XYZ file of C-alpha atoms in Angstrom:
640
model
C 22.628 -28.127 1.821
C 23.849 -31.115 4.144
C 26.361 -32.878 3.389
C 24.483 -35.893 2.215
C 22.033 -33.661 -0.317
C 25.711 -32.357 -1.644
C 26.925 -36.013 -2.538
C 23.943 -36.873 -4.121
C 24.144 -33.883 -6.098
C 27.264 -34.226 -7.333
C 26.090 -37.912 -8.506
C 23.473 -36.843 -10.643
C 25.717 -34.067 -12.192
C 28.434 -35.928 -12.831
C 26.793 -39.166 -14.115
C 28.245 -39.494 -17.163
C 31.740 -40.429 -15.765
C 29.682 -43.771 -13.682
C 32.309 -46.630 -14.876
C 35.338 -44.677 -15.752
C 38.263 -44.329 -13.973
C 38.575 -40.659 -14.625
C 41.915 -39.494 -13.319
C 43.704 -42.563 -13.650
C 46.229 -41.214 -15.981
C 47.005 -37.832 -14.140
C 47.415 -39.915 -10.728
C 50.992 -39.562 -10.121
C 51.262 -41.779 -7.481
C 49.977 -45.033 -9.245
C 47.653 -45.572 -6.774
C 43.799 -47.198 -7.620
C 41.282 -44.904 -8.564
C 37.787 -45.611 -7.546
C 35.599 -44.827 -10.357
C 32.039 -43.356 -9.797
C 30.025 -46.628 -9.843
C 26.470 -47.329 -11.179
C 23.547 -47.326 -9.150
C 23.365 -50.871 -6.739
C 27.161 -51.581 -7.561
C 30.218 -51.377 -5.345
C 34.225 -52.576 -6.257
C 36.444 -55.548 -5.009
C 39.683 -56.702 -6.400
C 39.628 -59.985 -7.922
C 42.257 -62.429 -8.426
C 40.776 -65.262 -11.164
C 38.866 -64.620 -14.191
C 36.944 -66.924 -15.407
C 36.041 -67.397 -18.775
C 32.778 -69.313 -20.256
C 30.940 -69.743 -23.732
C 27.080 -69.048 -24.346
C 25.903 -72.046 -23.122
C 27.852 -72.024 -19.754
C 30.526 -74.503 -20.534
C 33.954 -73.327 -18.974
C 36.757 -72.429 -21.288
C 39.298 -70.975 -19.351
C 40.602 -68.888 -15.801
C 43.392 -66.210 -15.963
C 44.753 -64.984 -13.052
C 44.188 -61.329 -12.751
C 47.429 -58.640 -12.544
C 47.920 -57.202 -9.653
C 47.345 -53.148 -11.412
C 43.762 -54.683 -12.958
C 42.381 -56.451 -10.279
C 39.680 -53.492 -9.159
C 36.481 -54.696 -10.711
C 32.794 -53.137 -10.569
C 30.584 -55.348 -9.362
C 26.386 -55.631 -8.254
C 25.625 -55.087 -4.657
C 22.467 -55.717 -2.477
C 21.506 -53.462 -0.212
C 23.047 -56.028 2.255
C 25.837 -57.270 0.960
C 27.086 -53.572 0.141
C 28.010 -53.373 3.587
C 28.719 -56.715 4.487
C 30.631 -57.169 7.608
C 29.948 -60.747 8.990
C 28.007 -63.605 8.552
C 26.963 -65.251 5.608
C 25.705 -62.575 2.373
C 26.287 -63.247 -1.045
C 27.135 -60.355 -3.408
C 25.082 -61.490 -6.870
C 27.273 -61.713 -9.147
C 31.191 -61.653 -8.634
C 32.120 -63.086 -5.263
C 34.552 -65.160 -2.793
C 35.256 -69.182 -3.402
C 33.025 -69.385 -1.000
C 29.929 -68.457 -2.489
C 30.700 -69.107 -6.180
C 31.894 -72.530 -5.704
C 29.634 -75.467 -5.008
C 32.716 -78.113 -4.268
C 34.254 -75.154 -1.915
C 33.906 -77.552 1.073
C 34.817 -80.702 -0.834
C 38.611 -78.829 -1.822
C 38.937 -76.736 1.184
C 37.449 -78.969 3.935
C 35.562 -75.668 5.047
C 32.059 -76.198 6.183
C 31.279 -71.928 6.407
C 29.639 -72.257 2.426
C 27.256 -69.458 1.282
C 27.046 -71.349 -2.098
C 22.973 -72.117 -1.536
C 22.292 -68.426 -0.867
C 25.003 -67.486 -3.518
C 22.891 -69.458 -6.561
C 19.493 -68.445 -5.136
C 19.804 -64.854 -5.380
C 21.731 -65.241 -9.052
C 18.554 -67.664 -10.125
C 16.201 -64.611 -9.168
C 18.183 -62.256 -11.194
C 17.920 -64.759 -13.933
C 14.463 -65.401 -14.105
C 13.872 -61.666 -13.623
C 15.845 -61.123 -17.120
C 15.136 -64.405 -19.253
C 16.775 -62.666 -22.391
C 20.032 -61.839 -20.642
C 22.350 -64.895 -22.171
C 25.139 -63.504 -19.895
C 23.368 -64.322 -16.840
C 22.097 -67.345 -18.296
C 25.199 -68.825 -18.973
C 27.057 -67.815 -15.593
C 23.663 -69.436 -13.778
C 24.328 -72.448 -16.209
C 27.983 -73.135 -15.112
C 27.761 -72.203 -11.271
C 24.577 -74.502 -11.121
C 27.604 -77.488 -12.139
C 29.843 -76.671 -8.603
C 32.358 -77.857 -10.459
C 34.740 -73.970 -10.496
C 37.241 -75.169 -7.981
C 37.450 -78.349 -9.409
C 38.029 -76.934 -12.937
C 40.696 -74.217 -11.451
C 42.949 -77.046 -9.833
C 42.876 -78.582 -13.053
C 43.518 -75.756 -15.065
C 47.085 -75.238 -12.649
C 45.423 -72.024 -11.608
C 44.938 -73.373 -7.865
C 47.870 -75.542 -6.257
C 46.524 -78.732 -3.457
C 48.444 -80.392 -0.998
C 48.946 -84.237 -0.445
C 45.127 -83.782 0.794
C 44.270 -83.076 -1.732
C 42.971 -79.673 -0.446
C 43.809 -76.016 -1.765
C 47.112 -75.317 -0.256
C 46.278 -71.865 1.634
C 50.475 -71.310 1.401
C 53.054 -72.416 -0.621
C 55.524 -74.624 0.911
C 57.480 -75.708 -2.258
C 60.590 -74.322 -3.859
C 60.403 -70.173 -4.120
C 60.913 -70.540 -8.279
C 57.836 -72.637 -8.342
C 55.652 -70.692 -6.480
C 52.531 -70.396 -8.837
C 51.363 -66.887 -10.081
C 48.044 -67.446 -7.537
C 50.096 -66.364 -4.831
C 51.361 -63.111 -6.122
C 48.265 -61.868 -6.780
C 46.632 -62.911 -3.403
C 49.009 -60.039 -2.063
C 47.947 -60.530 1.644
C 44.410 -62.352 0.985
C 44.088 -65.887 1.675
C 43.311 -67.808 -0.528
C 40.082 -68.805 0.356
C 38.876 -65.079 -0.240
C 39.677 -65.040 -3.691
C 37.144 -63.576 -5.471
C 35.816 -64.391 -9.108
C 34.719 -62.218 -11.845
C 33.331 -63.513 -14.876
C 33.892 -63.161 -19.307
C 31.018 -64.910 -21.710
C 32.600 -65.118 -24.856
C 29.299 -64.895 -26.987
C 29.589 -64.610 -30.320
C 28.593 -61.088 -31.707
C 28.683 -59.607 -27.753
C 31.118 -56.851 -28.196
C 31.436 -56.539 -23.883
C 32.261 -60.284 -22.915
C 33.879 -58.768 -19.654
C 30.578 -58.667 -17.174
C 32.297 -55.688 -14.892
C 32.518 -53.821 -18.111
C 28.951 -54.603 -19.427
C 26.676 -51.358 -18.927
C 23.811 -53.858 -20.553
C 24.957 -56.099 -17.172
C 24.543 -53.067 -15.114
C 21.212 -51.905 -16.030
C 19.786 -55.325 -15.926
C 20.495 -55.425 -12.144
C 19.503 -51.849 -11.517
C 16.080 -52.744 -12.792
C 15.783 -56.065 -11.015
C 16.637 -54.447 -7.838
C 14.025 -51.493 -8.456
C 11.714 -54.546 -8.936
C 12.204 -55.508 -5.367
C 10.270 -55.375 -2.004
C 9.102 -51.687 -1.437
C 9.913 -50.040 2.457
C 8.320 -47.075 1.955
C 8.985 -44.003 3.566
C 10.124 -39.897 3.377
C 13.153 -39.673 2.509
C 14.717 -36.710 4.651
C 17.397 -35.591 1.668
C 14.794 -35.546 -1.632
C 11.256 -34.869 0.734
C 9.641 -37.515 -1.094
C 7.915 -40.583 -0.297
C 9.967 -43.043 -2.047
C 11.965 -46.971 -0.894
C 14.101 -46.436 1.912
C 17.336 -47.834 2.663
C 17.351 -50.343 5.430
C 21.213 -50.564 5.424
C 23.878 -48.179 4.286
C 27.247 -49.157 2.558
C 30.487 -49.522 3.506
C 33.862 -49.451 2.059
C 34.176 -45.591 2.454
C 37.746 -44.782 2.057
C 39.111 -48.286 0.486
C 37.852 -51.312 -0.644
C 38.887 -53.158 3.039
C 36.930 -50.884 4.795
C 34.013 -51.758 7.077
C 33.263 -48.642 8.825
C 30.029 -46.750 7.968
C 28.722 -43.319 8.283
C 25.266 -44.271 8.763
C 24.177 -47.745 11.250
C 20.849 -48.740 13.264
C 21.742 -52.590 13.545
C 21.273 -52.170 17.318
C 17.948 -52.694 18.107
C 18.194 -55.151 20.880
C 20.537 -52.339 23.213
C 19.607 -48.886 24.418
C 20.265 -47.146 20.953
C 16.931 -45.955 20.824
C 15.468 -46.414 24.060
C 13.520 -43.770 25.644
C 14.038 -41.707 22.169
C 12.268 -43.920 19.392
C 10.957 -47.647 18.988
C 12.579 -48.089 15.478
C 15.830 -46.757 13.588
C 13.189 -45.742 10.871
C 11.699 -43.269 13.390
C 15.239 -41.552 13.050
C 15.682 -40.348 9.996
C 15.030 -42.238 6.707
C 17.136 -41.934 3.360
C 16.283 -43.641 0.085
C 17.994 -46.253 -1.388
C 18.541 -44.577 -4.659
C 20.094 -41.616 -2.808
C 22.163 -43.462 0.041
C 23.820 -45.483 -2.983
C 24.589 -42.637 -5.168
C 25.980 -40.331 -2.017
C 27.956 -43.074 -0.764
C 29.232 -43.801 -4.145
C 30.147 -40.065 -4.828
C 32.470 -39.949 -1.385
C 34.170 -42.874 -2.798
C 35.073 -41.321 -5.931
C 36.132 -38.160 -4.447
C 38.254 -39.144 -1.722
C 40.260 -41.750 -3.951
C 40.278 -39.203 -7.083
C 41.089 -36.235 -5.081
C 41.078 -36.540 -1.334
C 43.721 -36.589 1.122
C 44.211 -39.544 3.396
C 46.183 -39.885 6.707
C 45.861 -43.187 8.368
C 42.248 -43.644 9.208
C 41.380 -40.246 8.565
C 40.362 -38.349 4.883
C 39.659 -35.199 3.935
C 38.350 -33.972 0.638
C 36.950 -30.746 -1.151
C 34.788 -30.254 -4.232
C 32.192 -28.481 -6.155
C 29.492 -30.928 -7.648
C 30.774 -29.609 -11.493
C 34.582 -29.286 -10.836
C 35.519 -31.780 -8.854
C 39.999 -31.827 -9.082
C 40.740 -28.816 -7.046
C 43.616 -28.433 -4.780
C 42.343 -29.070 -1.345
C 43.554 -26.912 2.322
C 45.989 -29.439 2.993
C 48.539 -28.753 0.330
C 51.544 -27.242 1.163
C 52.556 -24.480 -1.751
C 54.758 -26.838 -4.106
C 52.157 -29.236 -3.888
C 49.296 -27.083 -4.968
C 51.358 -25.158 -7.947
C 53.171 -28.627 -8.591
C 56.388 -26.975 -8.780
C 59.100 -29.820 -8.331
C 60.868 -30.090 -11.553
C 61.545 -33.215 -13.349
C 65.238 -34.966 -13.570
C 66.271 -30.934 -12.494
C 70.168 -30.599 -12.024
C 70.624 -27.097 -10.488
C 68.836 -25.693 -7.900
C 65.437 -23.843 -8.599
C 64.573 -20.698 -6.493
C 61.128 -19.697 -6.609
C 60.933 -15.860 -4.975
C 57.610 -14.654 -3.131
C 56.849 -12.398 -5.701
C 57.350 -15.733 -8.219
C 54.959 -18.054 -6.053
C 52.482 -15.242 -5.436
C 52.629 -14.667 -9.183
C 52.099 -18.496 -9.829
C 49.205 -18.883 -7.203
C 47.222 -16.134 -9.142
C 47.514 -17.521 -12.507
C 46.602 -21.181 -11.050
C 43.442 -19.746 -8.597
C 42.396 -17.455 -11.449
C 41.936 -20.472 -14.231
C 40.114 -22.110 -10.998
C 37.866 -19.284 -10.436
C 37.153 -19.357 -14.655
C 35.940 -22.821 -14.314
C 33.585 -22.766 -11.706
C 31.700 -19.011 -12.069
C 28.629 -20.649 -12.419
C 29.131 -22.730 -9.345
C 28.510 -20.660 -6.374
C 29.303 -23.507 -3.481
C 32.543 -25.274 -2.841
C 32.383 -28.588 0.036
C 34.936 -29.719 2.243
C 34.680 -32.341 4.443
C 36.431 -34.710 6.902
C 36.019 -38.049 7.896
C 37.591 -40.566 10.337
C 36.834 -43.625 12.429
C 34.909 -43.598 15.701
C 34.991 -47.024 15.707
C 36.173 -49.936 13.592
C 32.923 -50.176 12.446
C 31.799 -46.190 12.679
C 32.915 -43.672 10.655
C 32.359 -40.106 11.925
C 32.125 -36.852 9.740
C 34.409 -34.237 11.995
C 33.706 -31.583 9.940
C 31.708 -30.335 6.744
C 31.812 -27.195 5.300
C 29.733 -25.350 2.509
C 31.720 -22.301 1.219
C 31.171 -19.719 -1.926
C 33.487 -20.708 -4.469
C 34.782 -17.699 -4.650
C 35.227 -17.166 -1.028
C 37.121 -20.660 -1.175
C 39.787 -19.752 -3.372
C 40.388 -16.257 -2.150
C 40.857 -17.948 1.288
C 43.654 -20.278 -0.356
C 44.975 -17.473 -1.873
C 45.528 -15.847 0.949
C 46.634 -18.671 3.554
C 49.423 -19.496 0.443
C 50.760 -15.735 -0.354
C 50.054 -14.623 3.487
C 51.823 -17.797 5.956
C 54.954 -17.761 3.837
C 58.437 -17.986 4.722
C 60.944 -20.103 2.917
C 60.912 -23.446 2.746
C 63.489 -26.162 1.302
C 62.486 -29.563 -0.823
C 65.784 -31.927 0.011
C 64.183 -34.575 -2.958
C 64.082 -31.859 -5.761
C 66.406 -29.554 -4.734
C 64.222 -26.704 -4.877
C 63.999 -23.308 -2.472
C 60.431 -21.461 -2.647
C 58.563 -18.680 -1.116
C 55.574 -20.856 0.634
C 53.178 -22.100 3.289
C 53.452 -25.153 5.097
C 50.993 -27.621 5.277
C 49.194 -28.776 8.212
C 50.565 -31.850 8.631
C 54.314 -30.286 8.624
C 53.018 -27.681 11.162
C 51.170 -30.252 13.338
C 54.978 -32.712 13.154
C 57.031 -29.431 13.923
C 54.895 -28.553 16.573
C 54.591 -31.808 18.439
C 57.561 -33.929 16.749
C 57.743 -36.472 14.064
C 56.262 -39.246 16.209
C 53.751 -37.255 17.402
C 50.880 -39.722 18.625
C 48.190 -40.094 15.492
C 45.128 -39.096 17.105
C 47.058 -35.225 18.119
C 48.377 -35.295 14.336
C 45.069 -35.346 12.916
C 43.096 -33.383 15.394
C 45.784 -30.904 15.076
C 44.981 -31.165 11.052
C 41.709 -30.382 11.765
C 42.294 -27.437 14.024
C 44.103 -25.983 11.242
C 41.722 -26.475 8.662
C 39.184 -23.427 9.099
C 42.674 -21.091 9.971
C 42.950 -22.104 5.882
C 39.659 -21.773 4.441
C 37.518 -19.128 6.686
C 40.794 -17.218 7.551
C 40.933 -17.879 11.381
C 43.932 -16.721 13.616
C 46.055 -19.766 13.836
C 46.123 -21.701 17.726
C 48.662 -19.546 19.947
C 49.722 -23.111 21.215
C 50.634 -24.699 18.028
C 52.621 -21.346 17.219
C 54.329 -21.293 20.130
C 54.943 -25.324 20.152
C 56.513 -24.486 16.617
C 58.883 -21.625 17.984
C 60.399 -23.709 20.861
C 60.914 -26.460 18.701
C 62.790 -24.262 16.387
C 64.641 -23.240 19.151
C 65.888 -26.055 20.668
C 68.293 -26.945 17.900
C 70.306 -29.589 19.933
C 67.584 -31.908 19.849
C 66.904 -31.922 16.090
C 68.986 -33.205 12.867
C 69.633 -30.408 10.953
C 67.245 -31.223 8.421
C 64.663 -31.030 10.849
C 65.578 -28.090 12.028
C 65.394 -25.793 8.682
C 62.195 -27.378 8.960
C 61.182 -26.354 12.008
C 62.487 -23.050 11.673
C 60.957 -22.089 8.368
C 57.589 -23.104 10.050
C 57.899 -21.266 12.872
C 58.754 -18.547 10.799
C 55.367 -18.577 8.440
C 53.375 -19.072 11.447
C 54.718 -16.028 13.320
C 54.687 -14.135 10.853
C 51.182 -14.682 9.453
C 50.060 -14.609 13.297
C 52.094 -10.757 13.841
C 50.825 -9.405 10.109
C 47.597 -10.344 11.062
C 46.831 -8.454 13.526
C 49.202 -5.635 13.580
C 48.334 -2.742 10.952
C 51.293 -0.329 11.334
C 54.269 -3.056 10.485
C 54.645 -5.577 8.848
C 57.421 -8.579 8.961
C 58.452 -8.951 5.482
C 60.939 -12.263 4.481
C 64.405 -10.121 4.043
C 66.434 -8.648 6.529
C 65.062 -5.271 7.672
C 67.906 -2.693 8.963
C 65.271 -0.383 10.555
C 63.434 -2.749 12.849
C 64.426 -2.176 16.687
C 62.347 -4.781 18.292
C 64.764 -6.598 20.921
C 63.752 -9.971 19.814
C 64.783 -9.239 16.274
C 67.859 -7.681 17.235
C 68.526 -10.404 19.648
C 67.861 -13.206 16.899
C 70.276 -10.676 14.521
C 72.766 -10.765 17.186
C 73.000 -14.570 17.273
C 73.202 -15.270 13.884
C 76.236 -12.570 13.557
C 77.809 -14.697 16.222
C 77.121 -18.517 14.842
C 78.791 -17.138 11.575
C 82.137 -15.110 12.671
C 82.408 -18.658 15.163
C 82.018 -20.455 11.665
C 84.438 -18.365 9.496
C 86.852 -18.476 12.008
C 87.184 -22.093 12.019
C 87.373 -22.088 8.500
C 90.101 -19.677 8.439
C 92.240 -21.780 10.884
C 91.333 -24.585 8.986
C 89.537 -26.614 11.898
C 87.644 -29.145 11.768
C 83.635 -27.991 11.231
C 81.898 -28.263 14.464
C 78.685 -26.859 16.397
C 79.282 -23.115 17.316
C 78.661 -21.971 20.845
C 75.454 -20.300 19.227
C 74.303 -23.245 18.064
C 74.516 -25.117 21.392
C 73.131 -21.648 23.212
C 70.018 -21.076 20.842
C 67.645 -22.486 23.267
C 68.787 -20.435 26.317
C 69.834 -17.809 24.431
C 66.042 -17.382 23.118
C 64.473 -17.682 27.491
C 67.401 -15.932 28.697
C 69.053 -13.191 25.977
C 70.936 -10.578 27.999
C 72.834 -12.660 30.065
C 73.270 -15.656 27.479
C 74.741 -12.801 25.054
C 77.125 -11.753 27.877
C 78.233 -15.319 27.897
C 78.280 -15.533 24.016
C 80.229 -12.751 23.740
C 83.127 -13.820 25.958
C 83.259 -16.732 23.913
C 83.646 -15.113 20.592
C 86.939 -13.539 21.485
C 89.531 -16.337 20.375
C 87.622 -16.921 17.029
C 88.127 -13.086 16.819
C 92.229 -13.017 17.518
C 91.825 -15.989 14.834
C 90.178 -14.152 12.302
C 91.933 -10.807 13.303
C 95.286 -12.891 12.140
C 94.423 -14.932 8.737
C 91.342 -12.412 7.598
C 91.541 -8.933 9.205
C 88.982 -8.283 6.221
C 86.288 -10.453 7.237
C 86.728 -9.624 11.522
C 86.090 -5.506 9.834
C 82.743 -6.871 8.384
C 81.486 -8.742 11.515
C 82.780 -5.856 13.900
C 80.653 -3.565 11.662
C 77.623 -5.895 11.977
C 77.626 -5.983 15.166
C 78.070 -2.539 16.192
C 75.326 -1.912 13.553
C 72.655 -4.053 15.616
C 74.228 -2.600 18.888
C 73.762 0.640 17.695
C 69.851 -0.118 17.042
C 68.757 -1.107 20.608
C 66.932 0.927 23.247
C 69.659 0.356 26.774
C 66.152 -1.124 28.643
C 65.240 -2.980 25.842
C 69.202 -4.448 26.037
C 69.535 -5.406 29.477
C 66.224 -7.172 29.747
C 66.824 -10.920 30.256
C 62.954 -11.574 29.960
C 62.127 -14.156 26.794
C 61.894 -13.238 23.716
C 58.934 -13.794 20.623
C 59.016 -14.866 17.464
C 60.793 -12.169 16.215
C 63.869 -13.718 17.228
C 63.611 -16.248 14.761
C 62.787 -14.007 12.112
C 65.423 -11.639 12.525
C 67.826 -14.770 13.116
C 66.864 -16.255 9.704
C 66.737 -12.762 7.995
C 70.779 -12.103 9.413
C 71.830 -15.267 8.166
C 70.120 -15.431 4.627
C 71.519 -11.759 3.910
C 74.860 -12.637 5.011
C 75.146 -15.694 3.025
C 73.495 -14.034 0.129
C 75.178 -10.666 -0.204
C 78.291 -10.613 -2.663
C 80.839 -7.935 -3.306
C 83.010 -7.334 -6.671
C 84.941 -4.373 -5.007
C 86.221 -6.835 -2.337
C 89.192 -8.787 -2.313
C 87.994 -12.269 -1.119
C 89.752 -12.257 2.053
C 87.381 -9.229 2.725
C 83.979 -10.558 1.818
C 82.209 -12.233 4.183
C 82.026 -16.166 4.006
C 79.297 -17.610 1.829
C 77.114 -20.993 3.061
């Protein structure tokens, strides 16, 4: 199925939510939902309603709040994907087209009010009974709207008398107009419409399905271009022009285009864009309209790029680029104490969630994920589309979230869990916060199949994620744990993968004699008997030598130990005279490690591999962690 033929499809199956605004209430970041819109209809946020009786008389304008401005509206073919010049939507539009004194009050000359009423008197004559219609027809035909919105105090003039485009008065006086602009001008305000007829029970027009059929049928009444359509196989009206306004309601990129046919588009190829491929209206609207649902329901946006996943009959699952809390939703509300979520906990979690998943679609064998960015201002390019088994899908997420997991730290909720990054986190580790956008989200997309088809994850961004773990001078230290817990999940999915006799687990493992391990042991011994002794002499907290060393220490470990070592001997004497207890434990540790190497292994100074980290983080979180009732407290080791 392409990915076209899978839109459409999910359109017809889930046409009974056309007009709602489905997930509005579970959206948790307030943002605007998109609802699925009706065949020939698009969305723009309006500022002024307008408000008229049943024989077209105004009544009233309200200015619209800014949370209810998104308004379903008709489209033409054209004006759907409107980018320039002159093209009147039918029904809802700018000042410019709805207002027949728009030049007389803005002394603009650029008017599409002639084309505006046109169009809206063919609707009308199409539908003679529709009073609505009739009555908006009746009013616009006056071109009196921006004369009756200056007088109604909606719309502010200057000494010009001319619509004051900012507001140059006293701040207290500014009038409401302005706040809802947002950053439109004002001369893009656009105008929906309310007939207040008695005994009509919709008087909003956006709301009106009686509204929306009505134009559906007058535009199936329109001229025919016949032609196969390449999605359905039949011979039905093509689309000429394909809409716009893809990811958000500004935007004028589009997935499909031919408007070149002066240039070499199809030169030596075709003689016409219909030659191509052809799709039919019906199905370009509703395929179009189903991406725009998705991606503001349930997709994930990054600048100029968006990804989303679905199945045509369960459309709010989790997508790949979720990191672990995100997809169990695990941050607690107004929490107080720290939460600690264990592997076993998440993994336990993951299967519950992916299970009621799997419950909910058995009948639907294919899951779709796709990706989308600009080319161009005005292109928008499909990187990737994938059609999975549902099944397949989730066991794939299932894996990628109990599999690449090390532990990772949320500063906002306070909460430690057993989890796997996501791929924006690994592609800002890797290359640094201010990594340059395109790398981000190419590196996004890299990651993407390593999630849902199981691939081995890049060497590069691996090792980009190691060294940037290692080089801890350069990084804040929340930035660091970052990086390090990243580095860690990576590695560690990377070496399980592909090694059958061991396996890394995500606690410290005493048997292990890998040098890079023992190396990354032997630092983390040494950054914490550095850090006990100062607290034991009572000196001031500062960066240990190991700490300042990690990066060498990591190309370089024989000889940066020797170095290392030397240095540890006065916070030894230190500890040796206020807590003889605590220089027994770390003597013991490291003799322990020391104990564990192979003498070759030892005295090579050749870099070491991920393991380093690993056993680094895996030394540190057992230290930290372990506790002791049969010790005094001068004898137990020092706690984070």
């Amino acid at each position: 199925m392409n990915w076209m033929e899978a839109l459409y499809r999910t359109y017809e199956d889930n046409a009974q939510q056309v007009g709602k605004n489905s997930s509005e209430e579970r959206d948790l970041k307030k943002r605007t939902i998109t609802p699925l819109f009706p065949l020939y209809h698009g969305s723009q946020n309006a500022q002024i309603t307008v408000v008229l009786d049943g024989y077209g008389n105004f009544r009233r304008a309200e200015i619209v709040p800014t949370g209810s401005q998104q308004t379903i509206i008709p489209v033409t073919e054209k004006s759907g994907g409107r980018t320039s010049g002159l093209c009147p939507h039918p029904l809802c539009d700018k000042l410019q087209y709805v207002a027949g004194d728009f030049t007389r009050w803005t002394n603009n000359s650029k008017s599409g009010y002639k084309e505006y009423l046109n169009q809206l008197e063919c609707w009308k004559d199409f539908d003679p009974s529709n009073a609505t219609l009739s009555a908006i027809f009746a009013y616009v035909l006056k071109g009196t709207l921006l004369e009756d919105l200056v007088e109604s105090k909606i719309l502010p003039v200057n000494e010009n008398s001319f619509l004051m485009k900012k507001w140059t008065g006293e701040k207290n006086d500014t009038p409401a107009i302005y706040a809802a602009l947002g950053v439109v001008g004002i001369d893009a305000i656009l105008v929906r419409w309310r007939v207040e007829i008695p005994g009509n029970l919709v008087p909003d027009v956006w709301k009106n399905k009686e509204m929306w059929n009505s134009w559906i049928r007058f535009q199936e009444s329109r001229g025919q271009n016949t032609g196969l359509c390449y999605v359905t196989g039949e011979t039905t009206n093509l689309a000429t022009q394909h809409p716009a306004r893809i990811r958000n309601a500004g935007d004028g990129a589009k997935i499909i285009s031919s408007n070149d046919s002066s240039g070499f588009t199809f030169r030596g190829k075709f003689d016409d864009s219909k030659e191509v491929c052809g799709v039919s209206r019906e199905v370009s609207q509703k395929a179009h309209s189903a991406l725009r649902w998705l991606i503001s329901n349930q997709g994930w946006r990054d600048d100029s790029q968006a990804i989303v996943a679905w199945s045509s009959r369960s459309l709010f699952m989790p997508g790949p680029w979720s990191d672990t809390r995100e997809l169990l939703e695990m941050d607690p509300d107004e929490e107080p104490e720290t939460i600690q979520y264990t592997a076993e906990e998440v993994g336990r979690k993951l299967r519950t969630k992916i299970s009621g998943y799997k419950e909910e679609v058995a009948n639907i064998s294919k899951v779709f994920i796709m990706g989308l960015d600009s080319a161009t201002p005005g292109r928008l390019s499909i990187t990737f589309f994938n059609e999975m088994d549902s099944v397949e899908y989730w066991n794939n997420i299932e894996h990628w979230h109990t599999k690449c997991v090390w532990w990772q730290w949320s500063e906002k909720n306070k909460l430690r869990y057993a989890g796997a990054p996501s791929p924006r986190t690994i592609a800002e580790v890797a290359y640094g916060k201010s990594v340059d956008e395109k790398l981000r989200k190419q590196t996004v997309v890299r990651l993407l199949p390593c999630i849902i088809k199981r691939r081995p994850v890049p060497p590069d961004l691996v090792d980009a994620c190691i060294h940037k773990a290692c080089n801890r001078s350069g990084l804040e230290n929340r930035d660091w744990n970052l990086a390090v817990n990243t580095a860690c999940a990576l590695f560690r999915y990377q070496f399980n993968s592909t090694q059958k006799q061991h396996h890394y687990t995500m606690s410290l493992d005493r048997t292990i004699t890998e040098r890079g391990y023992l190396y990354g042991r032997l630092l983390a011994v040494a950054e914490l008997l550095e850090k006990a002794a100062q607290k034991a002499s009572s000196d001031t907290e500062r960066p240990t030598n190991a700490e300042k060393l990690m990066q060498r220490f990591s190309s370089h470990p024989h000889s940066t130990w020797q170095t290392l070592r030397k240095a540890l001997d006065p916070y030894i004497q230190i500890l040796t005279k206020n807590k003889p207890g605590w220089k027994n434990y770390y003597d013991k540790e490291l003799a322990s490690i020391h104990d564990l190497f192979d003498q070759t292994d030892f005295i090579n100074d050749s870099k070491v591999s991920g393991e380093f980290l690993l056993g680094y983080y895996c030394q540190k979180s057992d230290m930290f962690n372990k506790t002791s009732s049969s010790k005094e407290e001068e004898n137990s080791q020092p706690k984070e």
